[in-house]
PDB file of C-alpha atoms in Angstrom:
ATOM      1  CA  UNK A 491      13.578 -93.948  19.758  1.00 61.00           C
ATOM      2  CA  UNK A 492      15.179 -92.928  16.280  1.00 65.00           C
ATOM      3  CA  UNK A 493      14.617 -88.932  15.640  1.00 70.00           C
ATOM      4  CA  UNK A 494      12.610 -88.549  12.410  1.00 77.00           C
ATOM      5  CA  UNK A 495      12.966 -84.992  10.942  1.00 73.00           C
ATOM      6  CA  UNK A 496       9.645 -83.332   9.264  1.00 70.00           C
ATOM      7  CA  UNK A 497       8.785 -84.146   5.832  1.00 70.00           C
ATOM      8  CA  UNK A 498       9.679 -81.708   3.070  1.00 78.00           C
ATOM      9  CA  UNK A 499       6.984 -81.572   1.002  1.00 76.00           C
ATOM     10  CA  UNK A 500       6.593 -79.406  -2.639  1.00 84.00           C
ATOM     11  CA  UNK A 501       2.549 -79.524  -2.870  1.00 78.00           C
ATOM     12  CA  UNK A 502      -0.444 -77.104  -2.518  1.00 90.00           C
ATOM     13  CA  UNK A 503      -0.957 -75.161   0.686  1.00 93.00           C
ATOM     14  CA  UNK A 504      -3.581 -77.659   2.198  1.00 94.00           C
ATOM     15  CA  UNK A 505      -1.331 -80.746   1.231  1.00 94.00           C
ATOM     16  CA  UNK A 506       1.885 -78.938   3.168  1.00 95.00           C
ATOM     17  CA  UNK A 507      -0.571 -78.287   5.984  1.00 96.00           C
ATOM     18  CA  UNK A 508      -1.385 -81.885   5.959  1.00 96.00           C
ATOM     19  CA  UNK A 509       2.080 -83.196   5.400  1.00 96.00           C
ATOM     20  CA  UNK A 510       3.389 -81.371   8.733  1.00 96.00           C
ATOM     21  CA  UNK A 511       0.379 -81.643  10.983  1.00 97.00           C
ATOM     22  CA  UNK A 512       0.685 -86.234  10.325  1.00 97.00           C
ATOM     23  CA  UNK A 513       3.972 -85.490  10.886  1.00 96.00           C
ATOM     24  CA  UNK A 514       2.998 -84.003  14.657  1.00 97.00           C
ATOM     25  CA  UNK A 515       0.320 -86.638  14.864  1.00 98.00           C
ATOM     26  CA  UNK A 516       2.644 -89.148  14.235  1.00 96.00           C
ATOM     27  CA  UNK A 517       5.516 -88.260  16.911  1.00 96.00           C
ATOM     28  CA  UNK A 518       3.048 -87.733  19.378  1.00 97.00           C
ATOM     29  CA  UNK A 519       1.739 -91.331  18.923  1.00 97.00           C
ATOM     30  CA  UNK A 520       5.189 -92.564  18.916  1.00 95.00           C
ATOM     31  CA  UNK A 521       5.957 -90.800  22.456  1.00 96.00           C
ATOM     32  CA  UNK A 522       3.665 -93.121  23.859  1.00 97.00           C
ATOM     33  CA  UNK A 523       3.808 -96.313  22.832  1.00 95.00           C
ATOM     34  CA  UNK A 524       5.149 -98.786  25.023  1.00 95.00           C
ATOM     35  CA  UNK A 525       3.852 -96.821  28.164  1.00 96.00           C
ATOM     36  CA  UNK A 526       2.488 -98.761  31.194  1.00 95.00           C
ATOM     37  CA  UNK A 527      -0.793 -97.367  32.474  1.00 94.00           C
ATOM     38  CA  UNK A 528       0.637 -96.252  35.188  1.00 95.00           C
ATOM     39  CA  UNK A 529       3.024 -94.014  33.146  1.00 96.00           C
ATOM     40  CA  UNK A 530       0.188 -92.603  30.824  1.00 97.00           C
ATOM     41  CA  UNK A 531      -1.575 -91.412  34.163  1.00 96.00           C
ATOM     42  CA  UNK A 532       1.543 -90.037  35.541  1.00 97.00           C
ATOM     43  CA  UNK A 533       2.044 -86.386  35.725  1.00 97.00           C
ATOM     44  CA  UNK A 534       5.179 -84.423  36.517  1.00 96.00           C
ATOM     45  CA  UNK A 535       3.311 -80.945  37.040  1.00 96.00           C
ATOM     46  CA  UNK A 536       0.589 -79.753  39.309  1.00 96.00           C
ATOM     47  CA  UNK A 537      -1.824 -78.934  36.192  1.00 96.00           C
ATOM     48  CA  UNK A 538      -1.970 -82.984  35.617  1.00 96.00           C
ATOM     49  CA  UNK A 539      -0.826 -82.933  32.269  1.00 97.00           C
ATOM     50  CA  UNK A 540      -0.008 -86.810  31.186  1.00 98.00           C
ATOM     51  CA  UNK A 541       0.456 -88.482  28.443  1.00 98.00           C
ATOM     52  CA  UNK A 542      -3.064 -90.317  28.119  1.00 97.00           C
ATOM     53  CA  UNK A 543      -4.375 -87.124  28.643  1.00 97.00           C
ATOM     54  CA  UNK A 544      -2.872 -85.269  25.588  1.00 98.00           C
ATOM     55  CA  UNK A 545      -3.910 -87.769  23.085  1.00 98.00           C
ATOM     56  CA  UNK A 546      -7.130 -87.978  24.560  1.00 96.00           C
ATOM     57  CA  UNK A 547      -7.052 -84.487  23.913  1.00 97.00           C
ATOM     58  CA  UNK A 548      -5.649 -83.893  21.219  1.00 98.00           C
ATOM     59  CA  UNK A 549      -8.378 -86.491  19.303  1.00 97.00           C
ATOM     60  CA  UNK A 550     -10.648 -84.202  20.606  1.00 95.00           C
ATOM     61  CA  UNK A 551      -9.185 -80.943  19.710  1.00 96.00           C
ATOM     62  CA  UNK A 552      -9.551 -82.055  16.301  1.00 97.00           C
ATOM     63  CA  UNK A 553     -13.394 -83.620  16.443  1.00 95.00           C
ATOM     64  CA  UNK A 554     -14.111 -79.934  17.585  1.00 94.00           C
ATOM     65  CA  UNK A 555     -12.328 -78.282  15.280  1.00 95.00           C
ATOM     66  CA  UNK A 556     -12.601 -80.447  12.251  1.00 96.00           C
ATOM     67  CA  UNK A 557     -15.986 -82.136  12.967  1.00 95.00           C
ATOM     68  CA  UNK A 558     -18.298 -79.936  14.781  1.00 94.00           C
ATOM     69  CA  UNK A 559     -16.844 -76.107  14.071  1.00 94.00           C
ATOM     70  CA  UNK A 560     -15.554 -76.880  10.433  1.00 95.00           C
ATOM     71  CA  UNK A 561     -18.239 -79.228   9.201  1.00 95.00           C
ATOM     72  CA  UNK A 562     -20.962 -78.539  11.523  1.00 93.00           C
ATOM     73  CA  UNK A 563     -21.491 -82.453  12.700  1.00 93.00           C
ATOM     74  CA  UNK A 564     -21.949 -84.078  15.628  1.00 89.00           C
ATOM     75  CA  UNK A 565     -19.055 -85.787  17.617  1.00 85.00           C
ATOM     76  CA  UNK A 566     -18.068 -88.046  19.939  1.00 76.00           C
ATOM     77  CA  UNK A 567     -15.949 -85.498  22.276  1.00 62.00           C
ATOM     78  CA  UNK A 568     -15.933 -86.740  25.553  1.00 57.00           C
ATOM     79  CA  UNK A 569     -16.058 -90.533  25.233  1.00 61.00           C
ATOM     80  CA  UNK A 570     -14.360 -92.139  28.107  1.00 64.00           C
ATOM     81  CA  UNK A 571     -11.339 -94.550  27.532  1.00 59.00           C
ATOM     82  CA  UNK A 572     -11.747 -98.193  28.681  1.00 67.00           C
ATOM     83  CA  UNK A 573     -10.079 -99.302  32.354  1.00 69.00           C
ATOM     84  CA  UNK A 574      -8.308-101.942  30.375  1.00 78.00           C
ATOM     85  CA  UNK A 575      -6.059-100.524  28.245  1.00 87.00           C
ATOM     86  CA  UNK A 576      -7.129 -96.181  28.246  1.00 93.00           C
ATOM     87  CA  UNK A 577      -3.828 -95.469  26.317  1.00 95.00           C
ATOM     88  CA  UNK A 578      -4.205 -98.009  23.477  1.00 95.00           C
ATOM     89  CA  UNK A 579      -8.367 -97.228  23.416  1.00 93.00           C
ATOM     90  CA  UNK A 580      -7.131 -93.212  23.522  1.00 95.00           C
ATOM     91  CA  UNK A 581      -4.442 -93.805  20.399  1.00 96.00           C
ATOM     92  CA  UNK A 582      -7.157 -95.992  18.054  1.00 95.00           C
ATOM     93  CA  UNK A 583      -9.398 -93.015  19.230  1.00 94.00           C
ATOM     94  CA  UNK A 584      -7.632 -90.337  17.882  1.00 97.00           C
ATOM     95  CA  UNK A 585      -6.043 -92.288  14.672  1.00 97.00           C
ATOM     96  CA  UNK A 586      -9.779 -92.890  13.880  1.00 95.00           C
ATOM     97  CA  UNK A 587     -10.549 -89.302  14.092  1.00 96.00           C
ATOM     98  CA  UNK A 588      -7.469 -88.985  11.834  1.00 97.00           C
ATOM     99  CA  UNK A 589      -9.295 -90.347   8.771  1.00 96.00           C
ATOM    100  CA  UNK A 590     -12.276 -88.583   9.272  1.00 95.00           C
ATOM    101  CA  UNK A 591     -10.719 -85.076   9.631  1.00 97.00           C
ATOM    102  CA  UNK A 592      -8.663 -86.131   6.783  1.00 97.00           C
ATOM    103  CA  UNK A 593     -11.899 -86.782   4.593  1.00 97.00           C
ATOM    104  CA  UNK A 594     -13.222 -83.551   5.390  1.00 97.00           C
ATOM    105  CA  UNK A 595     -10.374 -82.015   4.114  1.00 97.00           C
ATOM    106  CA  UNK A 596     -10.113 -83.762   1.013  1.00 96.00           C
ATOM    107  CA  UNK A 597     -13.893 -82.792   0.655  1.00 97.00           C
ATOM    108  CA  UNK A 598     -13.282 -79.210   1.164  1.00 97.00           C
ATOM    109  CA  UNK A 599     -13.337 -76.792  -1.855  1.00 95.00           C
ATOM    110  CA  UNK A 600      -9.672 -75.299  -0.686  1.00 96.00           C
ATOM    111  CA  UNK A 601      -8.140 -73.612   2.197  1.00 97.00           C
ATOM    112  CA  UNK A 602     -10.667 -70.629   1.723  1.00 97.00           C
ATOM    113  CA  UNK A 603     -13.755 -72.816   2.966  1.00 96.00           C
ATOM    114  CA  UNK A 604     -15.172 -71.386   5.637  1.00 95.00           C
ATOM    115  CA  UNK A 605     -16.045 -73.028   8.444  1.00 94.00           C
ATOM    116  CA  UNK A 606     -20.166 -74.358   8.949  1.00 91.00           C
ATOM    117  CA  UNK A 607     -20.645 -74.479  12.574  1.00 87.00           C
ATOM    118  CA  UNK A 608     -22.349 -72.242  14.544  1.00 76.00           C
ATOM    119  CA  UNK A 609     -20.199 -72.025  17.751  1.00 75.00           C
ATOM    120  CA  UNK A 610     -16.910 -70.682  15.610  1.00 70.00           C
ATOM    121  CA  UNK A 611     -16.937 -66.899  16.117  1.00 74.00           C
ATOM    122  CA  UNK A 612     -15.208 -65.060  14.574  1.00 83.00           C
ATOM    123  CA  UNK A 613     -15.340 -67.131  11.644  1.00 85.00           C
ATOM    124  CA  UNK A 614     -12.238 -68.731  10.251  1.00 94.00           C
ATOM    125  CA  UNK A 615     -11.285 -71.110   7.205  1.00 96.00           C
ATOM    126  CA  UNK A 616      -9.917 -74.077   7.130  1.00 97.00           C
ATOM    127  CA  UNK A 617      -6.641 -72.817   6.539  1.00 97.00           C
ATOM    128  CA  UNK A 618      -7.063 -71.300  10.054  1.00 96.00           C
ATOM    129  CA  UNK A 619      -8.300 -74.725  11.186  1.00 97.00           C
ATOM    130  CA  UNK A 620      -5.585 -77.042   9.935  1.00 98.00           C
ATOM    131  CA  UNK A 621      -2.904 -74.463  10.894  1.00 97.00           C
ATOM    132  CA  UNK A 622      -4.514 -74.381  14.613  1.00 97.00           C
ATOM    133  CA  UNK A 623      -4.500 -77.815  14.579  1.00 98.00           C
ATOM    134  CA  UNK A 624      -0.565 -77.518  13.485  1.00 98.00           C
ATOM    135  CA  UNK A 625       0.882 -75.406  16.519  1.00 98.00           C
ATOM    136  CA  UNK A 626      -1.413 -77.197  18.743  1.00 98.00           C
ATOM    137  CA  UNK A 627      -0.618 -80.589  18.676  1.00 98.00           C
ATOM    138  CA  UNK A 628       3.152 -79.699  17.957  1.00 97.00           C
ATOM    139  CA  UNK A 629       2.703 -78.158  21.058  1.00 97.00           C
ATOM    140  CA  UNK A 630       1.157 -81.129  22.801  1.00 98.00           C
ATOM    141  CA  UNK A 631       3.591 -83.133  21.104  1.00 97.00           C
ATOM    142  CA  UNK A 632       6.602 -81.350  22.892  1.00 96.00           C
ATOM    143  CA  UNK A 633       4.813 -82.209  26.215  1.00 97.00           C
ATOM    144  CA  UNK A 634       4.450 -85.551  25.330  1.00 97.00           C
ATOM    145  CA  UNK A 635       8.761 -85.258  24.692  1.00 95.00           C
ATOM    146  CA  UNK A 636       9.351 -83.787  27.749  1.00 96.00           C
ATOM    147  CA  UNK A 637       6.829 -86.405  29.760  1.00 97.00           C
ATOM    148  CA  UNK A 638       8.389 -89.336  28.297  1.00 96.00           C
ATOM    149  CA  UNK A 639      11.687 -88.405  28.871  1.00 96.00           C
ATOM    150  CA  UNK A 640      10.917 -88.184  32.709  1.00 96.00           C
ATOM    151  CA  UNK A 641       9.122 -91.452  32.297  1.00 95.00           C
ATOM    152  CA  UNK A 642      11.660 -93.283  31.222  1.00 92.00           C
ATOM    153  CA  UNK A 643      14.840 -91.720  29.387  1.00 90.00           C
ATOM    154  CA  UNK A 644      13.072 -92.014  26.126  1.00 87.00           C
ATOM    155  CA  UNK A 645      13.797 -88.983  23.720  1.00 86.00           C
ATOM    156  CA  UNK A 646      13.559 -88.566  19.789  1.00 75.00           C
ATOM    157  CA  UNK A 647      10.693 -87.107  17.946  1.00 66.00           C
TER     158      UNK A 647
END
């Protein structure tokens, strides 16, 4: 896998936030394609961590976040992959979720907006959302390195 270095963006503060957190989205997709099923479910710590499980995650990190807290709808957190194919299912999954968090944002009146559902206490913007949303999947994107280098030598953001 080819190492792609972050973009360098010169926009407004949402569009930088934006920029960097596809950017995280993106390598964290990339760590898993081409994975068996067998080496989505595997996990190299006692937690269970795998690599299914962090996109499945991380899709809905951001349909709580983004949907539910921020916009105050109702998601689809939860929804079960298929037995066929749970990694694929998991990636169109959170890709989908992708362009709907991205709408919201581009809906937004600016990073200031604060967030309309009920369950976020203390109340934050979406500034504070989108940069969440930053550290964690850059986070759960470094797992993802780490697990697929195990796997199968792979390495490369």
């Amino acid at each position: 896998m080819a190492d792609r270095k972050p973009p360098r963006v010169e926009a407004d503060e949402l569009a930088t936030l934006q920029a960097l957190l596809q950017y995280q989205r993106d390598s964290l997709v990339r760590k898993v394609e081409g994975v068996t099923a067998d080496q989505a479910a595997w996990s190299p710590v006692p937690s269970g961590t795998n690599l299914l499980w962090l996109v499945t995650h991380m899709a809905d990190a951001e349909q709580t976040w983004m949907v539910r807290r921020f916009a105050g709808l109702a998601t689809d957190v939860g929804e079960e992959p298929p037995e066929a194919d749970p990694m694929a299912h998991a990636v169109d999954r959170y890709r989908a979720t992708w362009a709907t968090v991205d709408a919201l944002v581009a809906a937004a009146d600016g990073p200031d907006d604060p967030c309309r559902g009920e369950e976020t206490i203390p109340p934050v913007t979406l500034r504070w959302v989108l940069a969440h949303l930053l550290e964690e999947t850059a986070r759960h994107a470094g797992h993802a390195d780490i697990i697929r280098e195990l796997v199968d030598g792979d390495v490369g953001r």
